[in-house]
XYZ file of N, CA, C and O in Angstrom:
760
model
N -24.012 -49.116 3.829
C -23.288 -48.826 2.397
C -21.616 -48.104 1.960
O -22.038 -47.440 3.099
N -20.685 -48.871 1.893
C -19.857 -48.374 1.554
C -19.469 -47.445 0.264
O -19.869 -48.060 -0.054
N -19.185 -46.400 0.349
C -18.777 -45.180 -0.969
C -17.413 -45.694 -0.784
O -16.708 -45.267 -0.182
N -17.212 -46.386 -2.334
C -15.702 -46.385 -2.429
C -15.334 -46.015 -4.359
O -16.350 -45.463 -5.053
N -14.025 -46.163 -4.070
C -13.713 -45.758 -5.405
C -14.255 -46.888 -6.574
O -14.229 -48.029 -5.756
N -14.657 -46.835 -7.713
C -15.166 -47.607 -8.516
C -14.087 -49.082 -8.287
O -12.891 -48.803 -8.808
N -14.628 -50.257 -8.432
C -13.724 -51.684 -8.793
C -14.269 -52.506 -9.641
O -15.792 -52.333 -10.389
N -13.499 -53.027 -10.409
C -13.871 -53.999 -11.499
C -15.063 -54.673 -10.647
O -16.067 -55.179 -11.111
N -14.860 -55.430 -9.321
C -15.698 -56.436 -8.203
C -17.529 -54.992 -8.826
O -18.706 -56.090 -8.535
N -17.081 -54.229 -8.118
C -18.586 -53.541 -8.483
C -19.202 -53.307 -9.580
O -19.836 -53.069 -9.838
N -18.367 -53.170 -10.617
C -18.763 -52.818 -11.572
C -19.616 -53.909 -12.325
O -20.808 -53.329 -12.618
N -19.239 -54.979 -11.503
C -19.720 -56.094 -12.290
C -21.043 -56.365 -11.627
O -22.212 -56.983 -11.922
N -20.808 -56.202 -10.396
C -22.258 -56.298 -9.521
C -23.253 -55.546 -9.833
O -24.180 -55.576 -9.818
N -23.077 -54.363 -10.476
C -23.894 -53.258 -10.918
C -24.595 -53.526 -12.259
O -26.266 -53.341 -12.460
N -23.577 -53.772 -13.177
C -24.276 -54.776 -14.162
C -25.056 -55.641 -13.693
O -25.830 -56.001 -14.715
N -25.067 -56.684 -13.373
C -25.311 -57.855 -13.214
C -26.954 -57.363 -12.650
O -28.032 -57.496 -13.072
N -27.032 -56.368 -11.442
C -28.619 -55.745 -10.782
C -29.132 -54.564 -11.844
O -30.229 -55.173 -12.065
N -28.371 -54.651 -12.958
C -28.661 -53.612 -13.875
C -29.246 -54.644 -14.941
O -31.150 -54.300 -15.487
N -28.968 -55.739 -15.145
C -29.866 -56.433 -15.788
C -30.764 -57.134 -15.701
O -31.700 -57.760 -16.670
N -30.477 -56.907 -14.347
C -31.930 -58.440 -13.720
C -32.813 -57.844 -13.585
O -33.774 -57.906 -13.542
N -32.782 -56.191 -12.691
C -33.767 -55.559 -13.237
C -34.409 -55.388 -14.403
O -36.158 -55.162 -14.710
N -33.322 -54.401 -15.603
C -34.282 -55.107 -17.071
C -35.196 -55.802 -17.155
O -36.033 -55.659 -17.736
N -34.340 -57.224 -16.830
C -34.888 -58.568 -17.500
C -36.722 -58.592 -17.390
O -37.249 -59.042 -17.330
N -36.116 -57.952 -15.804
C -37.814 -57.894 -14.757
C -38.795 -57.068 -15.380
O -39.882 -56.213 -14.872
N -38.267 -56.269 -16.258
C -39.375 -54.907 -16.598
C -39.097 -53.942 -15.665
O -40.490 -53.213 -15.986
N -38.077 -53.356 -14.711
C -37.979 -52.931 -13.721
C -37.824 -51.125 -14.283
O -36.458 -51.017 -14.621
N -37.820 -49.929 -14.372
C -36.714 -48.467 -13.808
C -36.586 -48.945 -12.971
O -37.127 -49.330 -11.833
N -35.280 -48.153 -12.360
C -34.810 -47.631 -11.448
C -36.239 -47.063 -10.395
O -35.873 -47.583 -9.297
N -36.870 -46.568 -10.945
C -37.548 -46.184 -9.980
C -38.894 -46.393 -9.322
O -39.565 -46.463 -8.596
N -39.308 -47.271 -9.994
C -40.534 -48.757 -9.977
C -39.982 -49.728 -9.164
O -40.179 -49.627 -7.880
N -38.524 -50.036 -9.057
C -37.874 -50.694 -7.955
C -37.650 -50.531 -6.720
O -38.155 -50.862 -5.660
N -36.868 -48.811 -6.681
C -37.260 -48.376 -5.557
C -38.436 -47.729 -4.646
O -38.433 -48.220 -3.950
N -39.374 -47.819 -5.642
C -40.864 -47.661 -4.750
C -41.409 -48.753 -4.511
O -41.613 -49.224 -3.312
N -40.690 -50.691 -5.300
C -41.373 -51.422 -4.577
C -40.613 -51.901 -3.458
O -41.240 -52.593 -2.688
N -39.175 -51.402 -3.392
C -38.793 -51.703 -2.126
C -38.489 -50.831 -1.130
O -37.502 -51.513 0.063
N -38.443 -49.692 -1.038
C -38.220 -48.738 -0.553
C -37.145 -48.154 -0.188
O -36.571 -47.298 0.210
N -35.983 -49.275 -1.488
C -34.540 -48.250 -0.940
C -34.348 -46.984 -2.060
O -35.654 -47.316 -3.365
N -33.792 -46.045 -1.828
C -33.612 -44.444 -2.653
C -33.074 -44.521 -4.216
O -32.236 -45.640 -4.433
N -33.643 -44.562 -4.728
C -33.530 -44.684 -6.410
C -32.176 -44.186 -6.599
O -31.815 -44.444 -7.258
N -31.881 -43.051 -6.252
C -29.962 -42.962 -6.069
C -29.591 -44.110 -5.593
O -28.229 -43.936 -6.173
N -29.943 -44.462 -4.395
C -28.668 -45.789 -4.227
C -28.879 -46.632 -5.003
O -27.626 -47.389 -5.410
N -29.860 -47.246 -6.014
C -30.457 -48.090 -6.702
C -29.117 -47.631 -8.037
O -28.389 -48.694 -8.426
N -29.359 -46.717 -8.049
C -28.401 -45.629 -9.445
C -26.458 -46.223 -9.330
O -25.788 -46.409 -9.942
N -26.247 -46.101 -7.838
C -25.226 -45.608 -7.441
C -24.748 -47.492 -7.107
O -23.879 -47.579 -8.208
N -25.224 -48.339 -7.058
C -25.298 -49.860 -6.997
C -25.144 -49.746 -8.559
O -23.702 -50.894 -9.102
N -25.812 -49.466 -9.359
C -25.973 -50.349 -11.121
C -24.976 -49.624 -11.462
O -24.147 -49.922 -11.978
N -24.160 -48.057 -11.021
C -23.145 -47.813 -11.311
C -21.774 -48.129 -11.489
O -20.775 -47.816 -11.498
N -22.174 -49.200 -10.117
C -20.695 -49.844 -9.298
C -19.845 -48.449 -8.194
O -18.672 -48.619 -8.405
N -20.357 -47.827 -8.146
C -19.967 -46.229 -7.574
C -20.370 -46.647 -5.952
O -19.719 -45.535 -4.963
N -21.141 -47.699 -5.398
C -21.311 -47.380 -4.323
C -20.767 -49.271 -3.679
O -21.053 -50.644 -4.880
N -20.404 -49.860 -2.678
C -20.306 -51.539 -2.128
C -21.680 -51.669 -1.447
O -21.451 -51.365 -0.161
N -23.081 -52.199 -1.740
C -23.526 -52.254 -0.684
C -23.335 -53.196 0.105
O -22.633 -54.135 -0.503
N -23.965 -52.779 1.759
C -24.223 -54.491 1.616
C -24.974 -55.589 2.077
O -25.926 -54.890 0.463
N -25.154 -56.540 2.534
C -25.599 -57.676 2.024
C -26.802 -57.206 2.350
O -28.280 -58.235 1.155
N -27.587 -56.974 3.618
C -28.513 -56.251 3.756
C -29.345 -55.616 2.852
O -30.696 -55.704 2.439
N -28.849 -54.314 2.439
C -29.237 -53.341 1.128
C -29.838 -54.026 -0.180
O -30.468 -53.981 -1.074
N -28.179 -55.121 -0.694
C -28.792 -55.252 -1.628
C -29.933 -56.788 -1.538
O -30.587 -57.291 -2.625
N -30.251 -57.172 -0.383
C -30.845 -58.514 -0.758
C -32.451 -57.855 -0.826
O -33.171 -58.128 -1.427
N -32.305 -56.442 0.299
C -33.941 -55.596 0.196
C -33.905 -55.497 -1.826
O -35.458 -55.208 -2.234
N -33.082 -55.265 -2.282
C -33.489 -54.425 -3.957
C -33.394 -56.269 -4.538
O -34.267 -55.963 -5.276
N -32.827 -57.005 -4.327
C -32.988 -57.940 -4.933
C -34.610 -58.408 -4.440
O -35.160 -59.270 -5.564
N -34.933 -58.283 -3.658
C -36.435 -59.049 -2.844
C -36.938 -58.378 -4.141
O -38.175 -59.188 -4.629
N -37.089 -57.290 -3.998
C -38.139 -56.174 -5.393
C -38.247 -57.120 -6.848
O -39.007 -56.668 -7.753
N -36.949 -57.694 -7.388
C -36.972 -57.931 -8.732
C -37.775 -59.670 -9.009
O -39.068 -59.457 -10.049
N -38.191 -60.288 -7.881
C -37.496 -61.041 -7.077
C -36.275 -62.051 -7.732
O -36.395 -62.894 -8.630
N -35.468 -62.153 -7.307
C -34.372 -62.776 -7.195
C -33.399 -63.529 -5.915
O -33.028 -62.004 -5.381
N -33.327 -64.445 -5.791
C -32.402 -64.864 -4.282
C -30.921 -64.205 -4.635
O -30.209 -63.739 -5.409
N -30.462 -64.225 -3.532
C -28.822 -63.759 -3.565
C -27.612 -64.791 -4.414
O -27.518 -64.469 -4.758
N -28.314 -66.364 -4.146
C -27.410 -67.253 -5.314
C -27.821 -66.955 -6.588
O -27.487 -66.927 -7.126
N -28.848 -66.703 -6.771
C -29.534 -66.740 -8.533
C -28.320 -65.610 -8.679
O -28.174 -65.084 -9.849
N -28.151 -63.896 -7.824
C -28.172 -63.364 -8.527
C -26.527 -63.074 -8.557
O -26.030 -63.181 -9.612
N -25.692 -63.780 -7.699
C -24.437 -63.486 -7.938
C -23.832 -65.034 -8.938
O -22.898 -65.305 -9.310
N -24.613 -65.989 -9.749
C -24.634 -66.504 -10.501
C -25.077 -66.095 -11.394
O -24.474 -66.928 -12.886
N -25.672 -65.274 -11.848
C -26.100 -64.928 -13.036
C -24.857 -64.079 -13.357
O -24.315 -63.124 -12.807
N -24.856 -64.324 -14.997
C -23.265 -63.429 -15.618
C -24.546 -62.668 -16.864
O -24.671 -63.117 -17.489
N -24.066 -61.438 -17.173
C -24.788 -60.714 -18.129
C -24.120 -60.938 -19.105
O -22.437 -61.094 -18.808
N -24.438 -60.246 -20.173
C -24.174 -60.001 -21.113
C -23.290 -59.101 -21.490
O -23.269 -57.899 -21.084
N -21.724 -58.773 -21.919
C -21.387 -57.693 -22.274
C -21.248 -57.167 -23.289
O -21.758 -57.626 -24.111
N -21.266 -56.165 -23.478
C -21.612 -55.165 -24.526
C -21.119 -55.222 -25.739
O -19.656 -55.438 -25.177
N -21.560 -55.430 -26.897
C -20.402 -56.104 -27.787
C -20.702 -54.528 -28.590
O -19.941 -55.192 -29.995
N -21.126 -53.433 -29.042
C -21.131 -52.672 -29.785
C -19.092 -52.118 -30.386
O -18.923 -51.949 -29.173
N -19.152 -51.967 -31.031
C -17.890 -51.448 -31.929
C -17.998 -49.848 -31.970
O -17.055 -49.035 -31.485
N -18.888 -49.462 -32.331
C -18.668 -48.033 -32.814
C -19.834 -47.420 -31.809
O -21.206 -47.525 -31.667
N -19.706 -46.152 -32.157
C -20.821 -45.319 -31.111
C -21.410 -43.835 -31.822
O -20.195 -43.012 -31.730
N -22.428 -43.301 -32.263
C -22.553 -42.281 -32.673
C -22.552 -41.040 -31.324
O -22.772 -41.836 -29.948
N -22.409 -39.631 -31.822
C -21.572 -38.952 -30.762
C -23.226 -38.729 -29.674
O -22.939 -38.699 -28.122
N -24.297 -38.960 -30.377
C -25.460 -38.200 -29.550
C -25.891 -39.785 -28.569
O -26.609 -40.029 -27.541
N -25.038 -40.943 -28.975
C -25.067 -42.087 -27.817
C -24.159 -42.736 -26.817
O -24.659 -43.422 -25.715
N -23.130 -41.168 -26.382
C -22.925 -41.772 -25.541
C -23.671 -40.817 -24.158
O -23.764 -39.595 -24.532
N -23.772 -42.294 -23.724
C -24.111 -41.470 -21.843
C -23.316 -40.728 -21.246
O -22.248 -40.369 -21.086
N -24.122 -39.354 -20.950
C -23.851 -38.285 -19.966
C -23.462 -39.227 -18.123
O -24.753 -39.184 -17.586
N -22.031 -38.686 -17.775
C -22.099 -39.041 -16.197
C -21.541 -38.350 -15.730
O -21.281 -38.189 -14.485
N -21.801 -36.877 -16.308
C -20.954 -35.424 -15.707
C -22.034 -35.076 -15.311
O -23.690 -35.324 -15.569
N -21.566 -34.121 -14.371
C -23.224 -32.846 -13.803
C -22.868 -31.639 -14.301
O -21.447 -31.361 -14.231
N -23.404 -30.879 -14.448
C -23.514 -29.078 -14.239
C -23.211 -28.773 -15.382
O -22.951 -28.895 -16.683
N -21.257 -27.716 -15.000
C -20.750 -27.181 -16.485
C -19.718 -27.995 -16.910
O -19.381 -28.089 -17.709
N -19.536 -29.604 -16.208
C -18.703 -29.744 -16.622
C -19.413 -31.686 -17.125
O -20.702 -32.329 -16.128
N -19.405 -31.862 -18.751
C -19.891 -33.311 -19.524
C -18.717 -33.970 -19.316
O -17.496 -33.959 -20.140
N -18.928 -34.998 -18.931
C -18.354 -36.323 -19.316
C -18.966 -37.459 -20.311
O -20.562 -38.275 -19.382
N -18.824 -37.617 -21.410
C -19.983 -38.662 -22.368
C -18.641 -39.731 -22.069
O -17.432 -39.970 -22.840
N -19.308 -41.058 -21.511
C -18.682 -42.221 -21.664
C -18.325 -43.052 -23.332
O -19.668 -43.087 -23.157
N -17.564 -43.503 -23.837
C -17.714 -44.486 -25.036
C -18.121 -45.767 -24.147
O -17.354 -46.768 -23.521
N -19.399 -46.398 -24.670
C -19.926 -47.992 -24.379
C -20.879 -47.341 -23.129
O -20.525 -46.203 -22.217
N -21.848 -47.514 -22.654
C -22.772 -47.964 -22.021
C -22.890 -48.545 -21.028
O -23.427 -48.374 -19.876
N -21.922 -49.786 -20.595
C -21.013 -50.421 -19.613
C -19.846 -50.941 -20.093
O -19.554 -50.882 -21.075
N -19.548 -50.471 -18.671
C -17.907 -51.059 -18.483
C -17.588 -52.003 -18.377
O -16.851 -52.790 -17.963
N -18.746 -53.068 -17.848
C -18.297 -54.315 -17.450
C -17.086 -55.350 -18.583
O -17.679 -55.251 -20.127
N -15.961 -55.506 -17.967
C -15.395 -56.628 -18.845
C -14.346 -55.471 -19.410
O -13.712 -56.011 -19.693
N -14.977 -54.785 -19.239
C -13.979 -53.576 -20.104
C -12.383 -52.580 -19.547
O -12.780 -53.166 -17.918
N -11.411 -53.481 -19.797
C -9.813 -53.269 -19.390
C -9.735 -51.177 -19.130
O -8.541 -51.165 -18.235
N -11.041 -50.564 -20.014
C -10.444 -48.853 -19.732
C -11.199 -48.351 -20.517
O -12.860 -48.942 -20.773
N -11.486 -46.978 -19.309
C -12.527 -46.602 -19.723
C -12.153 -44.898 -20.980
O -10.968 -44.556 -20.539
N -13.160 -45.018 -21.358
C -12.534 -43.621 -22.479
C -13.858 -42.527 -22.417
O -15.121 -42.708 -22.879
N -13.663 -41.248 -22.306
C -14.539 -40.360 -21.904
C -13.990 -39.060 -22.989
O -13.153 -38.690 -23.145
N -15.065 -38.207 -23.451
C -15.187 -36.820 -24.195
C -15.722 -36.000 -23.258
O -16.450 -36.169 -22.862
N -14.821 -35.186 -22.771
C -15.251 -34.345 -21.913
C -14.996 -32.595 -22.481
O -14.536 -32.432 -23.061
N -16.192 -32.514 -21.562
C -16.302 -30.893 -22.019
C -16.464 -30.095 -20.577
O -17.171 -30.631 -19.467
N -15.510 -28.983 -20.252
C -15.375 -28.180 -19.739
C -15.859 -27.144 -19.340
O -15.327 -26.218 -20.067
N -17.125 -26.358 -19.221
C -17.595 -25.316 -19.290
C -16.704 -23.930 -18.765
O -15.432 -24.494 -18.127
N -16.707 -22.712 -18.983
C -16.322 -21.930 -18.396
C -16.860 -22.035 -17.038
O -17.646 -21.671 -16.621
N -15.373 -21.483 -16.412
C -15.378 -22.150 -14.486
C -15.764 -23.543 -14.010
O -15.935 -22.894 -12.662
N -15.702 -24.613 -15.550
C -15.874 -25.572 -14.165
C -14.291 -26.455 -13.789
O -13.698 -26.302 -14.455
N -15.580 -27.280 -13.180
C -13.389 -27.488 -11.575
C -14.098 -29.162 -11.084
O -15.209 -29.472 -10.969
N -13.409 -29.804 -11.438
C -13.293 -30.978 -10.532
C -13.712 -30.884 -9.302
O -14.495 -31.931 -8.683
N -13.499 -29.768 -8.051
C -13.627 -29.527 -7.263
C -12.330 -29.412 -6.005
O -11.326 -29.380 -6.774
N -12.469 -29.064 -5.042
C -10.909 -28.684 -4.097
C -10.626 -29.607 -3.816
O -9.460 -29.499 -3.393
N -11.544 -31.246 -3.437
C -11.273 -32.270 -2.590
C -10.497 -32.457 -4.441
O -10.907 -32.980 -4.966
N -9.724 -32.977 -4.169
C -8.663 -33.840 -5.619
C -9.315 -35.252 -5.246
O -9.245 -36.157 -4.394
N -8.918 -36.151 -6.596
C -9.470 -37.359 -7.009
C -8.192 -38.171 -6.366
O -6.903 -37.599 -7.070
N -8.381 -39.272 -5.863
C -7.661 -40.321 -6.163
C -8.513 -41.740 -6.369
O -9.448 -41.848 -5.849
N -7.765 -42.347 -7.108
C -8.739 -44.425 -6.867
C -7.427 -44.445 -8.085
O -6.503 -44.232 -8.415
N -7.995 -45.965 -8.208
C -6.655 -46.872 -8.848
C -6.425 -46.550 -10.323
O -7.240 -46.441 -10.718
N -5.285 -47.272 -10.988
C -5.399 -46.502 -11.872
C -3.941 -45.884 -12.665
O -3.727 -45.226 -12.190
N -4.224 -45.539 -13.873
C -3.967 -45.212 -14.307
C -4.490 -43.546 -15.677
O -5.497 -44.425 -16.116
N -4.434 -42.536 -15.947
C -5.508 -41.527 -16.512
C -4.147 -40.782 -17.808
O -3.342 -40.480 -17.157
N -4.796 -40.788 -18.500
C -4.340 -39.496 -19.970
C -5.343 -39.448 -20.536
O -7.017 -39.524 -20.433
N -4.292 -37.759 -21.252
C -5.659 -37.255 -22.564
C -5.158 -36.175 -23.151
O -3.408 -36.000 -22.757
N -5.978 -35.909 -24.378
C -5.235 -34.813 -25.181
C -6.300 -33.980 -24.766
O -7.097 -33.947 -25.330
N -6.102 -32.681 -25.301
C -6.618 -31.881 -25.341
C -6.906 -31.639 -26.500
O -6.343 -30.990 -27.422
N -8.344 -30.593 -26.620
C -8.727 -30.939 -28.133
C -8.803 -29.270 -28.747
O -8.312 -28.040 -29.527
N -9.692 -28.506 -27.258
C -9.784 -27.327 -27.695
C -9.548 -26.377 -26.178
O -9.819 -27.012 -25.436
N -9.433 -25.324 -26.099
C -9.318 -24.260 -25.108
C -8.547 -24.631 -24.445
O -7.223 -25.720 -24.830
N -8.505 -24.041 -22.791
C -7.221 -24.956 -22.034
C -8.002 -24.939 -20.571
O -8.999 -24.705 -20.112
N -6.929 -25.887 -19.770
C -6.992 -27.018 -19.068
C -5.927 -27.125 -17.766
O -4.504 -26.616 -18.199
N -5.928 -26.142 -16.377
C -5.330 -26.626 -15.846
C -5.584 -27.720 -15.019
O -6.822 -28.266 -14.356
N -4.154 -28.641 -14.827
C -3.961 -29.862 -14.180
C -3.399 -30.011 -13.049
O -2.331 -29.806 -13.114
N -3.496 -30.701 -11.712
C -3.655 -30.733 -10.734
C -2.647 -31.708 -10.098
O -4.018 -32.455 -10.161
N -1.396 -32.383 -10.432
C -1.664 -34.035 -9.654
C 0.004 -34.220 -8.577
O 1.053 -32.619 -8.726
N -0.665 -34.375 -7.270
C 0.266 -33.705 -6.383
C 0.054 -32.013 -6.293
O -0.444 -31.617 -6.250
N 1.916 -31.567 -6.028
C 1.782 -30.038 -6.169
C 2.531 -29.798 -7.502
O 2.710 -28.269 -7.115
N 1.774 -30.673 -8.236
C 2.623 -30.426 -9.730
C 1.122 -29.851 -10.658
O -0.049 -30.000 -9.971
N 0.908 -28.160 -11.083
C 0.778 -27.369 -11.585
C 0.665 -27.080 -12.997
O 2.054 -26.757 -13.177
N 0.323 -27.501 -14.255
C 0.240 -27.147 -15.225
C -1.032 -26.559 -16.035
O -1.833 -27.175 -16.420
N -0.904 -25.824 -17.154
C -1.850 -25.331 -17.413
C -1.579 -25.562 -19.547
O -0.819 -25.300 -19.972
N -2.748 -26.522 -19.814
C -2.476 -26.976 -20.565
C -3.603 -26.474 -22.102
O -4.637 -26.451 -21.608
N -3.081 -26.236 -23.326
C -3.751 -25.742 -24.796
C -3.841 -26.871 -25.856
O -3.173 -28.347 -25.181
N -4.498 -27.089 -26.760
C -4.455 -27.743 -27.646
C -3.713 -28.403 -28.345
O -2.358 -28.101 -28.109
N -3.525 -29.975 -28.420
C -2.799 -30.968 -28.272
C -1.554 -31.135 -27.406
O -1.373 -32.415 -27.688
N -1.887 -30.507 -26.175
C -1.053 -31.051 -25.242
C -1.660 -32.216 -24.217
O -2.921 -32.252 -24.216
N -1.158 -32.701 -23.589
C -1.313 -34.361 -22.808
C -0.915 -34.590 -21.426
O 0.503 -33.663 -21.633
N -1.424 -34.981 -21.072
C -0.890 -36.075 -19.813
C -1.118 -37.082 -19.475
O -2.343 -37.938 -20.252
N -0.744 -37.652 -18.810
C -0.464 -39.284 -18.295
C 0.058 -38.657 -17.624
O 0.739 -38.563 -16.340
N -0.747 -39.854 -15.838
C -0.398 -39.902 -14.397
C -1.318 -40.949 -13.936
O -1.981 -41.420 -14.039
N -0.261 -41.678 -12.658
C -1.201 -42.763 -11.789
C -2.168 -41.471 -11.093
O -1.533 -41.258 -10.434
N -2.919 -42.397 -11.520
C -4.634 -41.824 -10.736
C -4.225 -42.011 -9.646
O -5.249 -41.289 -7.696
N -3.828 -42.510 -8.609
C -3.281 -42.889 -7.263
C -3.293 -41.786 -6.981
O -3.055 -41.115 -5.989
N -2.276 -40.819 -7.543
C -1.680 -39.164 -6.873
C -2.903 -38.421 -6.677
O -4.374 -38.317 -8.051
N -2.973 -37.539 -6.461
C -3.950 -36.793 -5.742
C -3.699 -35.626 -7.030
O -3.499 -35.029 -8.079
N -5.437 -35.773 -7.269
C -5.716 -34.579 -9.159
C -6.596 -34.156 -8.608
O -7.823 -34.519 -8.587
N -6.611 -33.076 -9.823
C -8.064 -31.906 -10.344
C -7.890 -31.616 -11.112
O -6.602 -31.248 -11.690
N -8.805 -30.989 -11.882
C -8.771 -30.088 -13.485
C -9.754 -29.045 -13.175
O -10.722 -28.890 -12.144
N -9.560 -27.803 -13.882
C -9.584 -27.121 -13.984
C -9.718 -25.794 -15.191
O -8.616 -26.126 -15.645
N -10.992 -25.533 -15.600
C -10.883 -24.822 -16.813
C -10.682 -23.598 -17.030
O -10.727 -22.634 -15.842
N -9.479 -22.770 -17.995
C -9.035 -21.659 -17.603
C -9.417 -20.890 -19.253
O -9.453 -21.618 -19.987
N -9.781 -20.189 -19.160
C -9.422 -18.775 -20.025
C -11.179 -18.582 -20.508
O -11.808 -19.171 -19.819
N -11.477 -17.909 -21.928
C -12.198 -17.684 -22.345
C -13.623 -18.684 -23.174
O -14.220 -18.093 -23.460
N -12.617 -20.007 -23.339
C -13.402 -20.500 -23.871
C -13.747 -22.440 -23.619
O -13.025 -22.335 -22.402
N -15.187 -22.547 -23.177
C -14.890 -24.129 -22.732
C -13.391 -24.886 -23.403
O -12.736 -24.517 -24.817
N -13.439 -26.302 -22.500
C -12.075 -26.824 -22.903
C -12.596 -27.946 -23.122
O -13.456 -29.131 -22.463
N -12.165 -28.654 -24.478
C -12.866 -30.206 -24.498
C -11.442 -31.009 -24.293
O -10.596 -30.861 -24.860
N -11.872 -32.139 -24.004
C -10.586 -33.656 -24.104
C -10.861 -34.509 -24.406
O -12.216 -34.544 -24.099
N -10.114 -34.881 -24.301
C -10.465 -36.773 -24.831
C -9.575 -37.755 -23.829
O -8.417 -37.494 -23.848
N -9.957 -38.114 -22.828
C -9.262 -38.846 -21.855
C -9.478 -40.383 -21.648
O -10.381 -41.213 -22.648
N -8.471 -41.039 -21.694
C -8.869 -42.359 -21.231
C -8.111 -42.611 -19.287
O -7.572 -42.265 -19.305
N -8.840 -44.115 -19.146
C -8.511 -44.616 -18.099
C -8.498 -46.163 -17.543
O -9.740 -46.338 -18.133
N -7.406 -46.814 -17.193
C -7.580 -47.778 -17.191
C -6.806 -48.099 -15.371
O -6.268 -48.210 -15.368
N -7.322 -49.150 -15.196
C -9.250 -49.308 -15.478
C -9.922 -48.477 -15.313
O -9.850 -47.652 -14.356
N -11.094 -49.550 -15.612
C -12.609 -48.091 -15.893
C -12.840 -48.051 -14.137
O -13.797 -48.392 -13.647
N -11.969 -47.331 -13.324
C -12.315 -46.961 -11.943
C -13.068 -45.778 -10.976
O -13.006 -44.866 -10.283
N -13.402 -44.526 -12.181
C -13.396 -42.969 -12.093
C -14.913 -43.377 -11.085
O -15.602 -43.816 -12.077
């Protein structure tokens, strides 16, 4: 299995797998138990965060059951929702970093929008992110330190950023209150 930056192809593969699993009435855990493939691996495959080997994909599909040819011919329906309640935004962050994604599925989308909350001391990590695309955002409240390449800037409410995501970058909450920002990334490869 190859851990890569998410590509549109990986998102399509993941959406296809999720749609077929749900159509079969299986949870990720049930499919994992049935196939011997870890639940975490199935989750990574469905979110487009890993590019599985043919063997790993075949083992998962055997549990649904669906052949490889049926899998690649299947076209899942794209999400058609226009409006989203705050409580319906899926959480894709962890720990002190909340990343709420607008929409439950990124299949067929050209852009990813996030409502981000950095609790006190939250940080995206010492290893800087690098991925395809561009991203930008606006700080709503609090303060955030953003590092892009060797540039570092502290932004506050109303301040914004925009950069090529292939440039190494990192986000770190600064100050006595959590930082909230709204960001967009295109294509949705975060």
